[in-house]
Amino acid sequence: MPPAAPKPGVIPLKPLTLGEILGGAMSTIGRYKGPVFGLTTAVFGAYLVVVCLAAVVAISAVSDSFTTLIDTLDQPSGPEPEWETIQPFVVAVVCVAAVALIGYVLAVSIVQAALLATLQEAVLGGPASIGSVWRQALPRVPALIGASILTGLIGMIPVLFVLFALVIGLVGASASAAGDSDGAVGAFLVFGVVAALLAVVPTVWLYVKFSLAPAAVVFEKQGPVGALRRSSRLVRGRWWPVFGISLLAALMAGVVAGVIQQILSMIGMFPAMAAASDLGDHPELSEILSVFSVYLVITLVGQLIGYLIQTTFPPLVNGLLYVDQRIRNENLAQVLAESAGLPPQPPGSF
């Protein structure tokens, strides 16, 4: 009987099974709650604060224009609002949306880098504080953002093909409808639908092919292009296991998050329903808000918990998939054992 594989951290140092990958991700969350949940909550909390501040600034900037617009709309027979009146609102919305998008990309990249930096220590069984993880993660954020942008651009290729095919299908169907050719209309519509379905396959294939790039960025200090190439090499020959385990992790996180959100929502509903019975026929807005405030708070807490689960568990599973591929293909187990300070292992341990 071969000797058991050494296990300095959350996984045994050998090719991993599905249960070991999922269990390793859960163990990482359990052992390193501070870096996992603390940093994630702090980063996304800061993101929400920035977006709220941007919204407040935008609202303050267009307050005068808002009053003018309301006065114009209150006149039933008055002229339509001019572009000069509407333009400030458009600019404000675009600015807030830009801040929200840029901030979200930055926040997601920071959290992902922090989770993978934590996983590095978890695999070796070492300590990981919020400060040490932050110092490891922050320098890798630009490369992570670059890898994400490159992956998105590459993934847009089949999407653009779909849009082009749909446009052709709709134009052809419209032209055929104008000529009362029902058969041609159906043929063009079928063409558009089939093109859309066919484009899903290369999009998913590309996503899985480059799904290990974030781990390559953090673990190997790769740049964006190098990380995509590294991921492609590691996934080669193991596309289906990587796809299946990644999909399962996302589904598990989504189900657990949904259950928690539903339970907390139901818990918050009972006091709200009890207090609502005391409202009169014409309650004030302040009374309505006070009645449902507890429900709203509990619901928001549920949303936050669910979001934390969905943003932590799948990336950790993805990182362990990267480790597993390197153990299988590059004898990483021996290197990890030496890095963890383990004594020489008997033959067959890995």
Coordinates of C-alpha atoms in Angstrom, one line a residue:
M1 CA 0.0 0.0 0.0
P2 CA 1.5 3.4 -1.0
P3 CA 2.2 5.8 1.8
A4 CA -0.3 8.6 2.3
A5 CA 0.5 11.9 0.6
P6 CA 1.7 14.7 2.9
K7 CA -0.8 17.3 3.8
P8 CA 0.8 20.4 5.3
G9 CA -2.2 22.6 4.6
V10 CA -5.7 22.4 3.2
I11 CA -5.0 19.8 0.5
P12 CA -2.9 16.6 0.2
L13 CA 0.1 17.1 -2.0
K14 CA -1.0 14.7 -4.8
P15 CA -3.4 14.9 -7.8
L16 CA -6.6 16.1 -6.3
T17 CA -10.1 14.5 -6.4
L18 CA -13.3 16.6 -6.7
G19 CA -13.9 16.2 -3.0
E20 CA -10.4 17.3 -2.1
I21 CA -10.7 20.4 -4.3
L22 CA -14.1 21.5 -2.9
G23 CA -13.0 20.6 0.7
G24 CA -9.8 22.5 0.3
A25 CA -11.7 25.6 -0.7
M26 CA -14.0 25.3 2.2
S27 CA -11.1 24.6 4.6
T28 CA -9.4 27.8 3.3
I29 CA -12.5 29.8 4.1
G30 CA -12.8 28.3 7.6
R31 CA -9.1 28.6 8.6
Y32 CA -8.5 32.1 7.1
K33 CA -11.7 34.0 7.8
G34 CA -9.9 37.2 8.3
P35 CA -8.2 37.5 5.0
V36 CA -11.1 35.8 3.1
F37 CA -14.1 37.6 4.6
G38 CA -12.4 40.6 6.2
L39 CA -10.6 41.9 3.1
T40 CA -13.5 41.0 0.8
T41 CA -16.0 42.9 3.0
A42 CA -13.6 45.9 3.4
V43 CA -12.9 46.1 -0.4
F44 CA -16.5 45.9 -1.5
G45 CA -17.6 48.1 1.3
A46 CA -15.1 50.8 0.2
Y47 CA -16.4 50.3 -3.4
L48 CA -20.0 50.9 -2.3
V49 CA -18.9 54.1 -0.4
V50 CA -17.2 55.4 -3.5
V51 CA -20.2 54.7 -5.7
C52 CA -22.5 56.4 -3.2
L53 CA -20.3 59.4 -2.9
A54 CA -20.2 59.7 -6.7
A55 CA -24.0 59.5 -6.8
V56 CA -24.3 62.2 -4.2
V57 CA -21.9 64.5 -6.0
A58 CA -23.7 63.9 -9.3
I59 CA -27.1 64.6 -7.7
S60 CA -25.8 67.8 -6.2
A61 CA -24.3 68.9 -9.5
V62 CA -27.7 68.5 -11.4
S63 CA -30.0 69.7 -8.6
D64 CA -30.6 73.1 -10.3
S65 CA -31.2 71.4 -13.7
F66 CA -33.6 68.9 -12.0
T67 CA -35.7 71.8 -10.7
T68 CA -35.9 73.3 -14.2
L69 CA -36.8 70.0 -15.7
I70 CA -39.6 69.3 -13.2
D71 CA -41.0 72.8 -13.8
T72 CA -41.0 72.1 -17.5
L73 CA -42.7 68.7 -17.1
D74 CA -45.4 70.2 -14.8
Q75 CA -46.7 72.3 -17.7
P76 CA -49.0 70.0 -19.6
S77 CA -49.2 72.3 -22.6
G78 CA -45.7 73.6 -22.3
P79 CA -42.8 72.9 -24.7
E80 CA -40.8 69.6 -24.6
P81 CA -37.6 69.8 -22.5
E82 CA -34.6 71.0 -24.4
W83 CA -31.4 69.0 -24.7
E84 CA -29.6 71.7 -22.6
T85 CA -31.9 70.7 -19.8
I86 CA -31.5 67.0 -20.1
Q87 CA -27.8 66.9 -20.9
P88 CA -26.6 67.3 -17.3
F89 CA -28.6 64.2 -16.2
V90 CA -27.1 62.2 -19.0
V91 CA -23.6 63.3 -18.1
A92 CA -24.2 62.6 -14.4
V93 CA -25.5 59.1 -15.1
V94 CA -22.6 58.3 -17.4
C95 CA -20.1 59.6 -14.9
V96 CA -21.6 57.6 -12.0
A97 CA -21.8 54.5 -14.3
A98 CA -18.1 54.9 -15.2
V99 CA -17.1 55.2 -11.6
A100 CA -19.2 52.1 -10.7
L101 CA -17.7 50.1 -13.5
I102 CA -14.1 51.1 -12.9
G103 CA -14.5 50.6 -9.2
Y104 CA -16.1 47.2 -9.6
V105 CA -13.3 45.9 -11.9
L106 CA -10.7 47.2 -9.4
A107 CA -12.5 45.7 -6.4
V108 CA -13.0 42.3 -8.0
S109 CA -9.3 42.2 -9.0
I110 CA -8.2 43.1 -5.5
V111 CA -10.4 40.5 -3.9
Q112 CA -9.3 37.8 -6.4
A113 CA -5.6 38.6 -5.8
A114 CA -6.2 38.5 -2.0
L115 CA -8.0 35.2 -2.2
L116 CA -5.2 33.6 -4.3
A117 CA -2.5 35.0 -2.0
T118 CA -4.4 33.5 0.9
L119 CA -4.6 30.2 -0.9
Q120 CA -0.9 30.1 -1.4
E121 CA -0.4 30.1 2.4
A122 CA -3.3 27.7 2.9
V123 CA -1.8 25.0 0.6
L124 CA 1.5 25.2 2.6
G125 CA -0.2 25.5 6.0
G126 CA 1.3 28.8 6.8
P127 CA -0.2 31.8 8.5
A128 CA -1.9 34.5 6.6
S129 CA -2.9 37.9 8.1
I130 CA -4.9 40.6 6.5
G131 CA -1.7 42.8 6.3
S132 CA 0.5 40.1 4.7
V133 CA -2.1 39.1 2.2
W134 CA -2.7 42.7 1.3
R135 CA 1.0 43.3 0.7
Q136 CA 1.2 40.2 -1.5
A137 CA -2.0 40.9 -3.5
L138 CA -1.8 44.6 -4.3
P139 CA 1.2 44.4 -6.7
R140 CA -0.5 41.8 -8.7
V141 CA -3.8 43.7 -9.3
P142 CA -2.7 45.5 -12.5
A143 CA -1.7 42.2 -14.1
L144 CA -5.0 40.7 -13.0
I145 CA -6.9 43.6 -14.5
G146 CA -4.9 43.2 -17.8
A147 CA -5.6 39.5 -17.9
S148 CA -9.3 40.0 -17.3
I149 CA -9.5 42.7 -20.1
L150 CA -7.6 40.4 -22.5
T151 CA -9.9 37.5 -21.7
G152 CA -13.0 39.7 -22.2
L153 CA -11.7 41.0 -25.5
I154 CA -11.0 37.5 -26.8
G155 CA -14.4 36.3 -25.5
M156 CA -16.0 39.1 -27.4
I157 CA -15.0 37.6 -30.8
P158 CA -17.7 34.9 -30.9
V159 CA -20.2 37.4 -29.4
L160 CA -19.6 39.9 -32.2
F161 CA -20.1 37.0 -34.6
V162 CA -23.5 36.4 -32.9
L163 CA -24.5 40.0 -33.2
F164 CA -23.5 40.1 -36.9
A165 CA -25.4 36.9 -37.6
L166 CA -28.5 38.2 -35.7
V167 CA -28.4 41.4 -37.7
I168 CA -28.3 39.5 -40.9
G169 CA -31.1 37.3 -39.8
L170 CA -33.3 40.2 -38.7
V171 CA -32.6 42.2 -41.8
G172 CA -33.3 39.2 -44.0
A173 CA -36.4 38.4 -42.1
S174 CA -37.7 41.9 -42.4
A175 CA -37.0 42.0 -46.1
S176 CA -38.7 38.7 -46.6
A177 CA -41.7 39.8 -44.5
A178 CA -42.0 42.9 -46.7
G179 CA -42.2 40.5 -49.7
D180 CA -44.6 38.2 -48.0
S181 CA -42.2 35.3 -48.1
D182 CA -43.0 33.3 -44.9
G183 CA -40.5 30.6 -45.7
A184 CA -37.7 33.0 -46.1
V185 CA -38.6 34.7 -42.8
G186 CA -38.4 31.5 -41.0
A187 CA -35.1 30.5 -42.6
F188 CA -33.5 33.8 -41.6
L189 CA -34.8 33.6 -38.1
V190 CA -33.5 30.0 -37.7
F191 CA -30.1 31.2 -39.1
G192 CA -29.9 33.8 -36.4
V193 CA -30.9 31.5 -33.6
V194 CA -28.5 28.7 -34.7
A195 CA -25.7 31.2 -35.0
A196 CA -26.3 32.4 -31.5
L197 CA -26.3 28.9 -30.1
L198 CA -23.2 28.0 -32.0
A199 CA -21.4 31.0 -30.6
V200 CA -22.0 29.9 -27.0
V201 CA -19.6 26.9 -27.6
P202 CA -16.4 28.9 -28.4
T203 CA -17.2 31.5 -25.8
V204 CA -17.4 28.9 -23.0
W205 CA -14.4 27.1 -24.5
L206 CA -12.3 30.3 -24.4
Y207 CA -13.4 31.1 -20.9
V208 CA -12.4 27.8 -19.5
K209 CA -9.1 27.8 -21.5
F210 CA -8.1 31.0 -19.8
S211 CA -9.8 30.4 -16.5
L212 CA -6.5 29.6 -14.7
A213 CA -4.8 32.9 -15.7
P214 CA -5.6 34.7 -12.4
A215 CA -3.8 32.0 -10.5
A216 CA -0.8 32.2 -12.8
V217 CA -0.7 35.9 -12.2
V218 CA -0.6 35.6 -8.5
F219 CA 1.3 32.3 -8.0
E220 CA 3.9 32.8 -10.7
K221 CA 4.0 36.6 -11.0
Q222 CA 3.1 36.3 -14.7
G223 CA 2.0 39.2 -16.8
P224 CA -1.4 39.3 -18.6
V225 CA -0.2 37.7 -21.8
G226 CA 2.0 35.2 -20.1
A227 CA -0.8 34.2 -17.7
L228 CA -3.2 33.5 -20.6
R229 CA -0.6 31.3 -22.3
R230 CA 0.2 29.5 -19.0
S231 CA -3.5 28.8 -18.4
S232 CA -3.9 27.5 -22.0
R233 CA -1.1 25.1 -21.5
L234 CA -2.3 23.9 -18.1
V235 CA -5.9 23.3 -19.3
R236 CA -4.8 21.5 -22.4
G237 CA -6.0 17.9 -22.1
R238 CA -8.1 18.6 -19.0
W239 CA -10.7 21.0 -20.3
W240 CA -13.7 19.0 -19.2
P241 CA -12.7 18.5 -15.6
V242 CA -11.8 22.1 -15.3
F243 CA -15.1 23.2 -16.8
G244 CA -17.2 20.7 -14.7
I245 CA -15.6 21.6 -11.4
S246 CA -15.7 25.3 -12.0
L247 CA -19.4 25.1 -13.0
L248 CA -20.2 23.0 -10.0
A249 CA -18.4 25.5 -7.7
A250 CA -20.4 28.4 -9.1
L251 CA -23.7 26.4 -8.8
M252 CA -22.9 25.4 -5.2
A253 CA -22.1 29.0 -4.3
G254 CA -25.2 30.3 -6.0
V255 CA -27.5 27.7 -4.3
V256 CA -26.1 28.3 -0.8
A257 CA -26.2 32.1 -1.3
G258 CA -29.8 31.9 -2.5
V259 CA -30.9 29.7 0.4
I260 CA -29.3 32.1 3.0
Q261 CA -30.9 35.1 1.3
Q262 CA -34.4 33.4 1.3
I263 CA -34.1 32.3 4.9
L264 CA -33.1 35.8 6.2
S265 CA -35.7 37.4 4.0
M266 CA -38.4 35.3 5.5
I267 CA -37.1 36.0 9.0
G268 CA -37.2 39.7 8.3
M269 CA -40.7 39.5 6.9
F270 CA -42.4 38.4 10.2
P271 CA -41.7 41.6 12.2
A272 CA -42.6 43.7 9.2
M273 CA -45.9 42.0 8.8
A274 CA -46.7 42.3 12.5
A275 CA -45.9 46.0 12.5
A276 CA -47.8 46.6 9.3
S277 CA -51.0 45.6 10.9
D278 CA -50.8 48.7 13.1
L279 CA -50.6 51.1 10.2
G280 CA -53.7 53.2 9.6
D281 CA -55.5 53.6 6.3
H282 CA -53.3 56.5 5.2
P283 CA -49.9 56.0 6.7
E284 CA -47.1 58.5 6.4
L285 CA -44.0 57.7 4.4
S286 CA -41.9 57.8 7.6
E287 CA -44.2 55.2 9.2
I288 CA -43.9 52.9 6.3
L289 CA -40.1 53.1 6.3
S290 CA -39.9 52.5 10.0
V291 CA -42.1 49.4 9.7
F292 CA -40.1 47.9 6.9
S293 CA -36.6 49.1 8.0
V294 CA -35.9 45.9 9.9
Y295 CA -36.9 43.8 6.9
L296 CA -34.7 45.9 4.6
V297 CA -31.7 45.6 6.9
I298 CA -32.0 41.9 7.3
T299 CA -32.5 41.5 3.5
L300 CA -29.4 43.6 2.8
V301 CA -27.4 41.4 5.3
G302 CA -28.6 38.3 3.4
Q303 CA -27.6 39.9 0.1
L304 CA -24.2 40.7 1.5
I305 CA -23.6 37.2 2.9
G306 CA -24.7 35.6 -0.4
Y307 CA -22.4 37.9 -2.4
L308 CA -19.5 37.1 -0.1
I309 CA -20.0 33.4 -0.7
Q310 CA -20.3 33.8 -4.5
T311 CA -17.2 36.0 -4.7
T312 CA -14.9 33.8 -2.5
F313 CA -15.7 30.1 -3.0
P314 CA -15.5 29.8 -6.8
P315 CA -12.1 31.7 -7.1
L316 CA -10.6 29.5 -4.4
V317 CA -11.8 26.4 -6.3
N318 CA -10.3 27.9 -9.4
G319 CA -7.0 28.4 -7.6
L320 CA -6.9 24.8 -6.4
L321 CA -7.6 23.6 -10.0
Y322 CA -4.5 25.5 -11.0
V323 CA -2.5 23.8 -8.2
D324 CA -3.9 20.4 -9.2
Q325 CA -2.9 20.9 -12.9
R326 CA 0.6 21.7 -11.9
I327 CA 0.8 18.8 -9.5
R328 CA -0.3 16.5 -12.3
N329 CA 1.9 18.0 -15.1
E330 CA 4.9 19.5 -13.3
N331 CA 5.6 17.6 -10.1
L332 CA 4.6 20.6 -8.1
A333 CA 3.9 18.4 -5.0
Q334 CA 7.6 17.9 -4.4
V335 CA 8.2 21.7 -4.6
L336 CA 5.3 22.4 -2.2
A337 CA 6.5 19.9 0.3
E338 CA 10.0 21.4 0.3
S339 CA 8.5 24.9 0.6
A340 CA 6.4 23.8 3.6
G341 CA 9.5 22.5 5.3
L342 CA 8.5 18.9 5.3
P343 CA 11.1 16.2 5.8
P344 CA 12.0 14.1 2.7
Q345 CA 9.1 11.9 1.8
P346 CA 9.2 8.2 1.0
P347 CA 9.0 7.1 -2.6
G348 CA 5.4 7.1 -3.9
S349 CA 4.1 9.7 -1.5
F350 CA 3.3 12.1 -4.3

